[in-house]
Amino acid sequence: MGTLENETGTAVLRRTTSSPPEKNWRTWLIGRPLQTADAPHQTIGKAVGLAVFASDALSSTAYATQEILVVLAAAGTVAFGYAFPIALAIVVLLAVVTISYEQTIHAYPGGGGAYIVARDNLGERPAQVAAAALLTDYVLTVAVSMSSGVAQLTSAFPELFPYRVALAVALVLTVMVVNLRGVRESGRAFAVPTYFFLAMMFLTVGAGLVRAALGNLGLVPSPPEFVIHPSVALATPFLLLHAFSNGTTALTGVEAISNGIPAFKEPRSRNAGVTLIWMSAILGTLFLSISYLAVQIGAVPSEAETVISQLARTVLAGRGPLYLGTIAATTVILIMAANTSFADFPRLSALVANDGFLPRQLTYRGSRLVYSRGIGSLAAIACLLIVAFQASVTALIPLYAIGVFLSFTLSQAGMARRWWKIGHLAPDVEVQERGSSLRHAPGWQLKMAVNGFGAACTAVVTTVFAVTKFAEGAWIVLLLTPALVIVFFGIHRHYQVLAKDLSLEDYGAPPHVHRHRVILPISGVHRGTLAALRYARSLSNDVTAVHVSIDTAEAERVQKKWERWGDGTRLVLLESPFRLMIEPLLDYIEEISAQRQPNETITIVVPQFVPRRWWANLLHTQTALWLRMALLFRPGIVITDVPYQTA
Amino acid sequence: MGTLENETGTAVLRRTTSSPPEKNWRTWLIGRPLQTADAPHQTIGKAVGLAVFASDALSSTAYATQEILVVLAAAGTVAFGYAFPIALAIVVLLAVVTISYEQTIHAYPGGGGAYIVARDNLGERPAQVAAAALLTDYVLTVAVSMSSGVAQLTSAFPELFPYRVALAVALVLTVMVVNLRGVRESGRAFAVPTYFFLAMMFLTVGAGLVRAALGNLGLVPSPPEFVIHPSVALATPFLLLHAFSNGTTALTGVEAISNGIPAFKEPRSRNAGVTLIWMSAILGTLFLSISYLAVQIGAVPSEAETVISQLARTVLAGRGPLYLGTIAATTVILIMAANTSFADFPRLSALVANDGFLPRQLTYRGSRLVYSRGIGSLAAIACLLIVAFQASVTALIPLYAIGVFLSFTLSQAGMARRWWKIGHLAPDVEVQERGSSLRHAPGWQLKMAVNGFGAACTAVVTTVFAVTKFAEGAWIVLLLTPALVIVFFGIHRHYQVLAKDLSLEDYGAPPHVHRHRVILPISGVHRGTLAALRYARSLSNDVTAVHVSIDTAEAERVQKKWERWGDGTRLVLLESPFRLMIEPLLDYIEEISAQRQPNETITIVVPQFVPRRWWANLLHTQTALWLRMALLFRPGIVITDVPYQTA
C-alpha cells in the first residue's frame, strides 16, 4: 500500500487485497483460488500433452469403424468388405492433414488454431466461420464421446442401458468439475489412463493380428442382433462416400494440439509438433487395425454392443479381465476426448471474445485461472444435446465433423495464403502481423503446395459430408453455422459502436454541472421520506417534493404534515382522478425535463423501503423500480434510491 | 391549478391531470377509464340486485340434488328415497339462516358480511378466521359453478366432454373481463339471463309437478350409465349426514347479499332485505321441487349427464328447444354464480387489506373503479383449481361449503353477541362502534335468540361437514384456513412494525447531512465514467474514484488516463490478485463506512451503460446491479446509477 503524488497532482493510492476469498462449497468442489501470478506455471510436457490433447483423436477409433459399417449395412453384410479400403483412404487423408498442421504449429508458436490462422491470413469473415464451426464441433465432441463412452459401458453391462442418458450427463458434469479445477491437475489425472488405453488397445489389436496371421481368429461368438433389410441397396458411389464421411470422424481432434500450443512446455512448437506426429501415427495404426480386424471377425454395427466390445471379446477369448480392461480403457479415453473440448472450447471462446465477437465475460478467468464461463457453457449445451439425441452416437454422427473439416479447410487455405505472402516479401524485410512476424524464407513454394493440397482435400471432404449427410442432420449444422456468424458480427458491431461512443478522442474538457434540480416523489410523510428529503437537500437547494394523490382527504393530510415537517421545501400535489400513480409523475418529470438547460442535471430521489424479510416486498408497491425502468432511457436524468431499512 | 403560499411559508402547488390515459388494448378490453368522482353512481336496484347477488344461491339447485344422490347411491338406488326428506331439512336450515341474515342486513346497512360482524363483535381473530373461510369459499364457488355449468353443456352436447377443462377456464376468464369493466354493466348484462333461468326452471318444475299430479310423468328414458356397487352399504346415519352435508351446498351464496349491501340503491337495507327474502323463497321452492321430481323420475347421479338434464328431457319430452332452453339457462345461471364471487371476493379482500391483514395493493381500484387485483387473483386461483380437479363437481364438492358454514356460524354468533350488548346498554345511551351506532332497543331478547339459534344450527352443520367429508378433501380446507389466518397475522405484524418505524411521533427535528463522501467505482476511463465523475463532483467535493484492477498493465493504463482526464480527483487502485471484481470494492466501501460519522452520508455513484437493445445487456457485466444488491441492507449508504445511454 502506498500513495504517490504524481506530476499532475492527482493522488493515486494502490492497494492489494492478498487474502484469498473465504472457503465455501465452491472452494471445496474446485479447489482453493489461485492468484493471477500463478498462471505461467500451468504448462505441460509432451507425455502429459499427448494424454490431454491426443485423446480426442485417438478415441474416435472407438466409433469410426462402427459408423462406417452402419452405412455399409444398407448394402448388406457383403458390403462390409469396403470398410478396410475406406479406412485406408481416411488414413491417407490423415497424413495430409498432419503434415499440413505440422507446418502450422511451427509458424504459430503462440497457438495456431484454425481461427487464428484464418483471421490473420484470410480476414474476419472466414475467421468467424471457422470459430462458429469449431465451437459447434467442440460441443458435438463432448456429446458424441460421452455417448460412445456410455455405449462401451452398456456393451459390457447391458443392465445399464436404460440409464445411458443420465450416465452420460453425469460424466459431462464430472469432467466439467475437473476442468474448473485447472488444466495441470486434469492433465496429470488423465495421463495414466491414456497410456492404459494405448496399452490395452495395442494388446487387443496385436493379439488379433497375430491370431489372424496364425489363422485361428474366428468370428464373433453370438453377435448382437442385426436387422438385415430385405431390399438390399447397391453399394453405390454415394453409399461409399457416405461411409467414408462417417469414417472421417476418426480425424476429429487432430487440430486440438495446434489450438493448445501455449499449454506446452518450452520449446513449445517443437514439443507440440512431436506430439502431433506421434498422435497421428498411433491413430492411423489403431484405426487401420481395428477396421481390418472388425471385418475379419464379422463384427456388426449395433446400438446394443459396440464393435470394440465385439472385437475385444472375440480376440481376448470372452468377457474376462482383459476384455473388461479394454472396455474400461476405451470408456476412459472417450471421457478424456470430451475433456479435450473442455480445454479448447473455453480457450477459443475467450480468444473470439477478446476480438469482440462473443460476450467479453468469456475472457474472465475464474478462481482457478481457467475460463470458467466457457467451461460451464460447454457442459450445459452438451448435456442438452445428449438428452435431445438420447445419447445415441449414430444419431449424433451426421451433425459431427462437418465443422472440423470446414475449419481444416480454412486453416490450410490460410496457411497457403501465408506462404504465398512470405514468398513475395523482399529478402531481409520483416513484417509484423498480429504478433507473428513474417520474413522471406526459401522453400515457401513446397510449403504452400503442402498446405494448398491439404486445403483442397479437406474442402472436397467437407462437400462430400454436407451432401451425403444432409438429410440425416447435417442441415442443422449448415443452418447453425451462418446463424452463429451473424450473431458474432452483431456482437462485434455492438462493441465497436460502444467503443466509439465512449472514446475520449475529440472529447473536450467535460462541462461541469451548473444547475442541479432534485425531484422527490413521496407517497406520504414519514421517517423514510424525511430521510430522503434530508439527503435531497444535501444535493441541491432546488428540491421539489411531489405527491400523487388519488383522493382529496389524503392530499390534505399530506399537505398538513408537509407544512410541519417539510422544512420549507416546495411540494407539488398531483391529483390523479384516474388513480394512476406512475403516469402523472412521469408527465411531471417530462415537463421539467423539457425545460432542462444543457448543463443542468435532474436527479430523482426515491425513498425506498428495504424490508428485512424478502416476502415483505410483496406488500409494497415497487414505485422506485417502475420509475427506474421508465426513466432509464432518458438522458440527463439520474435516479437515486435512498434506502430506508425497516421491518 | 394554483399556488398558495400558506402560513408556514411552504409553497404548495396543486395540479390535476384530467386527460384520461391513452387508448390501448386494455381500454378496448375493459372500457374507457373512469374518474374517481364517478364512483357513487355505480349502484343497482332490487331487480338487478337479485340477478347479481342471488345467482350464486339459486344456481346451487343445479347440483345440490345430484350431490345428495351421489352419496345415497352407496346404499343402492332404494336409498334415493331419503333425498326428499333431506332436502326438506335443508330448506328448514335455509329459513333459519335467512331470518338470521335479514336481521344482520338491517343492523349493518353499510355491508354486514361475516367478516365485519365478527370483527366488530367477536374480535380480530374470529374475524380473520371468517375472512379466510369466506375467501376460500369464493374461490371454490367459481370453480364449482363453472365446472357444473360446463357439465350442463356436456350433458346436452356430449362431444364437448373432452374439452371441459378448457371450456371452464375460458368461462372464468370471460367473467373476469366482464368484472374488470365494472359492476353496473355486469349487472345489466346478467339481469336478462337470470330471469330467463327463473322462467325456464319454473316451467320445467311446474310442468313436472302437473304431470306428476296427473300421473303421466314416467321415468328417465335411457338414463346415463350408473354403476351399482355389488356390496351395497346400509343407509347409516353417517351416510345420511354425509348426503345432508352435500345437499347444504344449496345454501352457499345466501350470504352474498349481506356482503353487497353498499351496491344497492337507497334505501339500501330495505332493498337488500327484500331481495334476500325473495331469493330464499325462490331457492327453497326450486330445490324442493327438483329433489322431489328427481326421485320420482328415477334420475341417477352421473358425470356424463347432470340430474337437471335428465329432469328436463323427461319432463319436457326429449331434447327439443325447451330442453335446450333449460340447459342454456342453467349454464348461464351457474356462470353468474361465479360472477357473484367476482363481486364479493375483491370487495372482501379490499376490506381485509384495508385492515392491514392482506397486501394493501388489493385496496387499489383500477381504471374502471373495481378492485382489479382481487378480480385477477380470484380468476387465477380458480383456474388452477379447475385444472387440478379436472372440472369435476363431485371432486370439488368435499372442499366446498365448510367455509361458508364456518362464516355463517361466526356471523350469527357475532350478531347474538351484539344484541346482548344492546340489551345491556342503558336507555338513551348511544355507543359508536367502528362506524355503526349501538343504542338500547326493545325486543333484543328475541333477536338474540334468533341469531343464537342460527349460530347453533350452522355450528352443528359445520361439524357434520368436517367429519363426514374429512377424508374426501375437507382436510385440505381444515388445514388451509388456519394457515391463511397465520399468514394474515404475519402481514398485519409487518404493517404494524412498519407504521411504528415510520411514525413521526417522538421524532425530533431531522439532522442535516453535514458531510457527504462520494465513491465512484470505474471500470475504465471513458465518456461514461467522465459523465459520472462530473455528476459525482456536483454532489460533493469529497469524491474518490475506485478501480479494481486484475492486471497491472491495465491498472497503468487507467492511471495514465485518469491523470489526464480525472480533473484532479483522487483515484484508488484496488489490485485483485484473485480476479474478483465486486468483493474488493465491497471491502473498501465497508472500511470507509466503518469510519462514517453519524451525520455523514456515503453515496456510491455507479456509471451504468444503458444499451438501446435489451440483448446487449448480456454483453456487459452488471456491476451496478450486483453492487446494489450487496449494499441495499447497509444503512447510511445511497447508491446512484448514472445512466449512460449507448449502442
PDB file of C-alpha atoms in Angstrom, chain A residues 6 37 58 101 109 182 221 224 230 258 320 330 349 365 368 396 422 463 499 514 568 581 586 596 620:
ATOM      1  CA  ASN A   6       2.343  12.490  -9.310  1.00  0.00           C
ATOM      2  CA  ALA A  37       0.637 -14.537 -10.731  1.00  0.00           C
ATOM      3  CA  LEU A  58      -7.356 -41.471 -30.524  1.00  0.00           C
ATOM      4  CA  TYR A 101      -0.743 -28.939 -39.286  1.00  0.00           C
ATOM      5  CA  PRO A 109       4.144 -20.984 -31.773  1.00  0.00           C
ATOM      6  CA  GLY A 182      -7.491 -26.268 -13.755  1.00  0.00           C
ATOM      7  CA  PRO A 221     -19.452 -65.638 -30.943  1.00  0.00           C
ATOM      8  CA  PRO A 224     -25.666 -58.823 -31.309  1.00  0.00           C
ATOM      9  CA  PRO A 230     -34.987 -57.385 -47.126  1.00  0.00           C
ATOM     10  CA  SER A 258      -2.470 -26.663 -32.774  1.00  0.00           C
ATOM     11  CA  GLY A 320     -12.645 -61.986 -18.925  1.00  0.00           C
ATOM     12  CA  THR A 330     -11.950 -47.274 -24.131  1.00  0.00           C
ATOM     13  CA  SER A 349     -14.291 -18.632 -26.997  1.00  0.00           C
ATOM     14  CA  ARG A 365     -10.630 -16.366 -15.751  1.00  0.00           C
ATOM     15  CA  ARG A 368      -8.643 -21.435 -10.675  1.00  0.00           C
ATOM     16  CA  LEU A 396     -25.328 -37.565 -33.415  1.00  0.00           C
ATOM     17  CA  ILE A 422       6.119 -14.824 -47.403  1.00  0.00           C
ATOM     18  CA  THR A 463     -18.552 -31.015 -49.552  1.00  0.00           C
ATOM     19  CA  ALA A 499     -16.083   1.938 -28.067  1.00  0.00           C
ATOM     20  CA  HIS A 514     -24.047  24.074 -13.196  1.00  0.00           C
ATOM     21  CA  GLY A 568     -39.945  24.777   3.798  1.00  0.00           C
ATOM     22  CA  MET A 581     -49.599   6.511  -9.766  1.00  0.00           C
ATOM     23  CA  LEU A 586     -43.694  10.742 -15.428  1.00  0.00           C
ATOM     24  CA  ARG A 596     -33.741  21.484 -18.852  1.00  0.00           C
ATOM     25  CA  HIS A 620     -45.339  -2.758  -1.068  1.00  0.00           C
TER      26      HIS A 620
END
